[in-house]
Amino acid sequence: MKWEIERSILHGVAVAAMVAVGSSFVPGTAQAWEPTKTVEFIVPAGTGGGADQMARMLQGVIQKNKLMSQPLVVINKSGGAGAEGFLDVKNSKGNPHKIIITLSNLFTTPLATGVPFSWEDMTPVAMLALDEFVLWVNASSDYKTAADYVNAIKAGNDNEFKMGGTGSKQEDQIITAALEQTTGKKLTYIPFKGGGDVAAQLVGNHINSSVNNPIEGVSHYRAGALRPLCVFDSQPMPYKDELVNGESWSSIPTCKQAGLDVEYLMLRGIFMPPGVTDEQVAYYVDVFKKVRETQEWKDFMNKGAFNTTFMTGDEFKSWLAKAAETHKDLMTKAGFLAK
Amino acid sequence: MDAFISLIDGFAVLSDPMNIVYMFVGIILGVLIGVLPGLGGANGVAILLPLTFSMSPTSAIIMLSSIYWGALFGGAITSVLFNIPGEPWSVATTFDGHPMAQQGRAGEALTTAFTGSFIGAFVAVLVLTFLAPIIANFALRFGPAEFFAVYLLTFCSFVGMGRESPFKVLAAMMLGFSLAAVGIDSVTGQLRLTFGSVELLRGFDFLIAVIGLFGIGEILLTMEEGLAFRGKSASINMKIVLETWKKLPKFWLTALRGSLVGCWLGITPGGATPASFMSYGLAKRFSRNGARFGKGEMEGVFAPETAAHAAGTSALLPMLTLGIPGSPTAAVLLGGLLIWGLQPGPLLFVEQKDFVWGLIASIYLGNVAGLIVVLTTVPLFAAILRIPFSIIAPIIIVICAIGAYTVHNALMDISVMLIFGVLGYVFKKLSYPLAPLVLALVLGDMAESSFRQAMLSSQGDLSIFWDNALVGTLVALSMIMLFWPLIALGLNAFRNRPPGRASETL
Amino acid sequence: MTHVTPGSESGNEHTVSTRVMELVVSAGFIAVSILVMWDSRRIGASWASDGPEAGYFPFYIALIMFLSSAVTFVSNIVTRAPDRSNFVQRSQLALVLRVLIPTAVFVVLIGYLGIYLSSALFIAFFMWWLGKYPVYKVIPVAVAVPLITFMMFEIWFLVPLPKGPIEAALGY
């Protein structure tokens, strides 16, 4: 009798196990693959920056809503302006348990430092969002519109105006270089540690302007210390919530409208190592699609006034190819290529 | 008395018992994180950040900031016991803390460190409570030139105090600067001193160097003298706490100076690490016991700990009001705020009153709770030194290896740590001083980049370093500190009769 | 130049004189400084119109290091009273090496076996070889420490540490 019970229990366990194994194959055809161990989420930047925040946000959302069966751990590999992280992914051929979030250094670091990697060395998964850039000046300055500021630069001497930004030969400096090419005057670009520092330097009048992301400037904007002049996008931001005095993100004109023909958006995308299968990529695409549906993510996008374009597959690849071309062009003209 | 009423409201936020639980959990986790080198406050908070998503922002920030307090407290423990600073700001604590432990006064050193931390934090939170609106904008006056002046002052108040050969001091310090320069140049984005190696891209992290030079180096030196840690006789009862407290009041001036230096550097925000070095340097220069610093003076533990904790606490002010983090940990906390939808900035104090005052109230309680937690562990930690060397040494080496690895998740760093260990041993035997090397390594690139930012800003004109009252004062103070030995000599000569010889200052 | 015959002084306790070590270390500093100066020149070490170039500070830092180490080096050669004292006694060196060599082996092993297994081996070896502890005391410590570390880092804090074949076989 006892033997019988034990056998039936064993049998039950076996059935349950088979059901469990079987069920993971059932839903959807694209869902055939699932991670079998902890997935490493590489951040090619230090702790506390924009990419790091987004990665930890994603980690939190995925964990809270149980969107992945295995844990996701964030690992910062910031050495050499992110080169360390990208090289790690590039060299992990065929490893489906590793993903990386990008910022502009995907394009800029290999050009500026000569470290050999490019987006084509990795497998593109999805574009999560694009970071907007806004031209800011101190609210006590005389520049009410982008045109005012551009005219002042044109009328002034070379290096008279100081632009603050984060990092060197990365997104902020590229925009500055584009600004120089449009105005025909040199600007003094001063690199600081982080976006918050840049905004504070602008409030303290140590620099004349910055190209901070919306989220980095918004609190000073609302407190009446900074003034946004224009956004470096093809159309105004869609967010209509009032920020201050009836103004919202959507009321900031594009730089093009203001006579400054510069467009720049920063990629927040996910990549995998080279040599992974289509099913593996499809799994992560699916996870991030689900992330986009969550309220937490929507709130985060709203707070940061992100451009929420989502792309995968070939569409994403052709976007990347174009973006790489633009970066190369801008950086060559600005003389930022590695010696 | 507005602030006082707001503070009472803040304590009301804390009356939710779950918040108190989170606070204690945070403190204990923080102490653990502080004890493990490599897994510093920034990493610890970053790792636990996603776990707090399901809490309310107030509970979450209370727990995360408690981790931060815990890490600040905990950093001192390994510094004192094994000469391994768990956090950059505990390096200065090793200078006298570890010699005290070797003399069998580990309990006394730990109590001094913890009490110092508490006093520093308490002064800083008082400043935060009552002066926040007045001083919040002080940080705005700090441009690159002012930051450089602060780093200069740190160097100048610290150097020129050893008995070693000045040439060796210089060589060691310059080695520190050179190591700090390895990796990407933050101003031009060029690679420096990497020689095409991927491993060198990340540069030499300060913690890895320190774990090697101090931690492994110390084990090798200990080994040379036979198989034992000195200081086995450390007493292990709670009486040591009370006995130490009786001795501390006479160092009130050191504590006050440390707290003020810390608050100032926290608000600027220059950071806790320069604060601890500067406070140690000042204490050594102006204390009656100055000459005995480095051989196990309580004051030498008290000074850096008050400053580090005051700076760590007051760094929250620029973080909350301006969105500029004063330390890597604050940067991660800042990210947390953004994720929870709280926008740090001038309006936070107006729009999120509950949150801000709840946080400030939790600093008061968190530090009291932290002090209680760590003081009760004093006997426990002091007793670790009684474990035989051949058991504890391999465990320390394992922890060092983990610490070196976790800084950058790089295997290579463990080997680098070992090489630094051998260097530390050889340098110590040839009396090359390690402190200037470490100071240069930790502040080198910050000082350089602020200098070059200033130069960019002024287009190469050096007069930026004295063209306003603030930066001018800082630079002048630095010069006074640098030439203090000469000045002191001059003062003495003026007071007494002129001495025979007036050289040999460095 | 300075040729020191081992054992020329205090019998078999002698290893190498402090003076030789001084020379070796300062020569090392000089070598590093030359390397730094060379690389800094490559990326530009002059004062440009907008302040110092990337190599400016490293270059002069290395120059100071070069000069100060040169002083140490030369003064140890020309001194009239060379420090011939023993840098480290042979018995001391043996003790130091007894820690250093196992540690070096441990560091190398981490790359192959992962940190947990190599820690267990290292702690066990150290206790058994240097501490002469009996096996029943060695095993618990050698197993418990990596196990606690594993729990804390991999499970609790979600910090991945280097892992080897054993962990991979267990699904980590």
Tab-separated table of C-alpha atoms in Angstrom, chain A residues 112-295:
chain	number	residue	atom	x	y	z
A	112	ALA	CA	36.475	59.111	-31.045
A	113	THR	CA	38.752	56.513	-29.473
A	114	GLY	CA	39.485	54.101	-32.307
A	115	VAL	CA	38.404	51.104	-30.205
A	116	PRO	CA	37.193	48.588	-32.786
A	117	PHE	CA	33.468	47.870	-32.508
A	118	SER	CA	30.316	49.002	-34.253
A	119	TRP	CA	26.596	48.330	-34.045
A	120	GLU	CA	27.001	45.720	-36.772
A	121	ASP	CA	29.120	43.612	-34.399
A	122	MET	CA	26.031	43.019	-32.287
A	123	THR	CA	22.464	41.832	-32.851
A	124	PRO	CA	19.950	44.705	-32.719
A	125	VAL	CA	16.883	43.811	-30.643
A	126	ALA	CA	14.712	46.889	-30.289
A	127	MET	CA	14.639	50.634	-30.092
A	128	LEU	CA	12.996	51.422	-26.753
A	129	ALA	CA	12.857	55.174	-26.961
A	130	LEU	CA	14.738	58.225	-28.107
A	131	ASP	CA	16.083	60.876	-25.785
A	132	GLU	CA	15.166	64.428	-26.713
A	133	PHE	CA	17.592	67.325	-26.420
A	134	VAL	CA	16.547	70.865	-25.606
A	135	LEU	CA	18.576	74.044	-25.960
A	136	TRP	CA	18.551	75.808	-22.574
A	137	VAL	CA	19.699	79.217	-21.428
A	138	ASN	CA	19.582	80.933	-18.064
A	139	ALA	CA	16.171	82.542	-17.528
A	140	SER	CA	17.808	85.843	-16.605
A	141	SER	CA	19.499	86.095	-20.009
A	142	ASP	CA	18.116	88.203	-22.834
A	143	TYR	CA	17.596	85.343	-25.231
A	144	LYS	CA	13.881	84.696	-25.512
A	145	THR	CA	13.968	82.511	-28.613
A	146	ALA	CA	16.464	80.271	-30.306
A	147	ALA	CA	16.796	82.882	-33.042
A	148	ASP	CA	17.897	85.482	-30.455
A	149	TYR	CA	20.598	83.169	-29.199
A	150	VAL	CA	21.766	82.111	-32.652
A	151	ASN	CA	21.973	85.743	-33.755
A	152	ALA	CA	23.964	86.595	-30.643
A	153	ILE	CA	26.401	83.789	-31.407
A	154	LYS	CA	26.717	84.948	-34.998
A	155	ALA	CA	27.298	88.531	-33.912
A	156	GLY	CA	29.826	87.567	-31.241
A	157	ASN	CA	33.390	86.360	-31.410
A	158	ASP	CA	34.631	82.812	-31.655
A	159	ASN	CA	34.623	81.076	-28.249
A	160	GLU	CA	32.625	83.873	-26.688
A	161	PHE	CA	29.764	81.546	-25.800
A	162	LYS	CA	30.197	78.621	-23.482
A	163	MET	CA	28.192	75.444	-23.937
A	164	GLY	CA	28.145	72.905	-21.136
A	165	GLY	CA	27.516	69.230	-21.675
A	166	THR	CA	28.235	65.753	-20.417
A	167	GLY	CA	31.099	63.701	-21.745
A	168	SER	CA	33.512	64.482	-24.474
A	169	LYS	CA	32.875	63.915	-28.175
A	170	GLN	CA	29.520	62.422	-27.305
A	171	GLU	CA	25.954	63.570	-27.938
A	172	ASP	CA	26.184	66.991	-26.307
A	173	GLN	CA	29.383	67.927	-28.040
A	174	ILE	CA	28.087	66.640	-31.360
A	175	ILE	CA	25.076	68.929	-31.094
A	176	THR	CA	27.428	71.752	-30.167
A	177	ALA	CA	29.520	70.990	-33.237
A	178	ALA	CA	26.395	71.003	-35.397
A	179	LEU	CA	25.506	74.360	-33.888
A	180	GLU	CA	28.961	75.656	-34.784
A	181	GLN	CA	28.557	74.445	-38.328
A	182	THR	CA	25.222	76.267	-38.653
A	183	THR	CA	26.324	79.516	-37.037
A	184	GLY	CA	29.848	79.557	-38.435
A	185	LYS	CA	31.260	80.538	-35.023
A	186	LYS	CA	33.248	78.476	-32.541
A	187	LEU	CA	31.606	77.728	-29.204
A	188	THR	CA	33.559	76.774	-26.102
A	189	TYR	CA	32.393	73.324	-25.118
A	190	ILE	CA	32.982	72.396	-21.474
A	191	PRO	CA	32.409	68.770	-20.471
A	192	PHE	CA	31.038	68.029	-16.993
A	193	LYS	CA	30.349	64.863	-15.051
A	194	GLY	CA	26.603	64.560	-15.428
A	195	GLY	CA	23.473	66.261	-16.691
A	196	GLY	CA	22.533	67.529	-13.237
A	197	ASP	CA	25.906	69.247	-12.884
A	198	VAL	CA	25.501	70.895	-16.282
A	199	ALA	CA	22.070	72.270	-15.402
A	200	ALA	CA	23.376	73.625	-12.093
A	201	GLN	CA	26.343	75.240	-13.854
A	202	LEU	CA	23.898	76.960	-16.196
A	203	VAL	CA	21.730	78.157	-13.317
A	204	GLY	CA	24.888	79.474	-11.634
A	205	ASN	CA	25.803	81.351	-14.843
A	206	HIS	CA	29.119	79.590	-15.258
A	207	ILE	CA	28.126	78.682	-18.833
A	208	ASN	CA	25.822	80.352	-21.385
A	209	SER	CA	23.769	77.443	-22.607
A	210	SER	CA	23.315	73.686	-22.438
A	211	VAL	CA	21.631	70.946	-24.400
A	212	ASN	CA	20.291	69.043	-21.393
A	213	ASN	CA	17.651	66.361	-21.733
A	214	PRO	CA	14.178	67.545	-20.688
A	215	ILE	CA	14.297	65.646	-17.401
A	216	GLU	CA	17.592	67.228	-16.392
A	217	GLY	CA	16.344	70.765	-16.901
A	218	VAL	CA	12.678	70.536	-15.980
A	219	SER	CA	12.926	71.363	-12.275
A	220	HIS	CA	14.994	74.494	-12.886
A	221	TYR	CA	12.635	75.401	-15.714
A	222	ARG	CA	9.633	75.163	-13.436
A	223	ALA	CA	11.431	77.113	-10.732
A	224	GLY	CA	12.022	79.911	-13.208
A	225	ALA	CA	15.793	79.528	-13.387
A	226	LEU	CA	16.212	78.088	-16.879
A	227	ARG	CA	14.499	78.765	-20.179
A	228	PRO	CA	14.088	76.210	-22.961
A	229	LEU	CA	14.572	77.685	-26.416
A	230	CYS	CA	13.965	74.805	-28.815
A	231	VAL	CA	14.017	71.036	-29.143
A	232	PHE	CA	16.375	69.252	-31.538
A	233	ASP	CA	13.684	67.065	-33.104
A	234	SER	CA	11.702	67.127	-36.341
A	235	GLN	CA	8.483	67.899	-34.485
A	236	PRO	CA	7.582	69.306	-31.069
A	237	MET	CA	7.299	66.904	-28.148
A	238	PRO	CA	3.788	65.515	-27.685
A	239	TYR	CA	3.473	66.014	-23.917
A	240	LYS	CA	0.778	68.571	-23.143
A	241	ASP	CA	0.735	68.523	-19.300
A	242	GLU	CA	1.248	72.012	-17.971
A	243	LEU	CA	4.692	72.570	-16.458
A	244	VAL	CA	4.751	76.263	-15.622
A	245	ASN	CA	2.789	79.387	-16.628
A	246	GLY	CA	0.627	77.481	-19.075
A	247	GLU	CA	3.669	76.161	-20.927
A	248	SER	CA	4.215	72.468	-21.571
A	249	TRP	CA	6.810	70.401	-23.382
A	250	SER	CA	4.664	70.623	-26.508
A	251	SER	CA	4.871	74.419	-26.526
A	252	ILE	CA	8.646	74.380	-27.107
A	253	PRO	CA	9.255	74.945	-30.844
A	254	THR	CA	11.578	72.748	-32.838
A	255	CYS	CA	14.965	74.229	-33.542
A	256	LYS	CA	14.259	74.023	-37.241
A	257	GLN	CA	11.192	76.256	-36.824
A	258	ALA	CA	13.412	78.659	-34.917
A	259	GLY	CA	15.882	78.824	-37.765
A	260	LEU	CA	18.434	76.421	-36.372
A	261	ASP	CA	18.470	73.426	-38.675
A	262	VAL	CA	19.863	70.809	-36.294
A	263	GLU	CA	18.190	67.545	-35.387
A	264	TYR	CA	19.524	65.068	-32.860
A	265	LEU	CA	17.913	62.261	-30.914
A	266	MET	CA	19.742	59.742	-28.778
A	267	LEU	CA	19.064	56.060	-29.141
A	268	ARG	CA	17.965	54.050	-26.119
A	269	GLY	CA	18.093	50.646	-27.720
A	270	ILE	CA	18.703	47.049	-26.729
A	271	PHE	CA	21.301	44.831	-28.396
A	272	MET	CA	22.433	41.228	-27.986
A	273	PRO	CA	25.751	39.546	-28.753
A	274	PRO	CA	26.346	38.443	-32.343
A	275	GLY	CA	25.397	34.941	-33.457
A	276	VAL	CA	22.172	34.537	-31.452
A	277	THR	CA	19.129	32.854	-33.014
A	278	ASP	CA	15.985	34.608	-34.222
A	279	GLU	CA	13.917	32.913	-31.503
A	280	GLN	CA	16.202	34.340	-28.846
A	281	VAL	CA	15.867	37.835	-30.274
A	282	ALA	CA	12.096	37.376	-30.543
A	283	TYR	CA	11.930	36.495	-26.859
A	284	TYR	CA	13.499	39.794	-25.803
A	285	VAL	CA	11.471	41.793	-28.328
A	286	ASP	CA	8.399	40.299	-26.728
A	287	VAL	CA	9.592	41.137	-23.207
A	288	PHE	CA	10.228	44.767	-24.107
A	289	LYS	CA	6.897	45.042	-25.907
A	290	LYS	CA	5.263	43.975	-22.648
A	291	VAL	CA	7.374	46.488	-20.729
A	292	ARG	CA	6.067	49.263	-22.972
A	293	GLU	CA	2.526	48.315	-22.000
A	294	THR	CA	3.117	48.823	-18.268
A	295	GLN	CA	1.931	51.936	-16.492
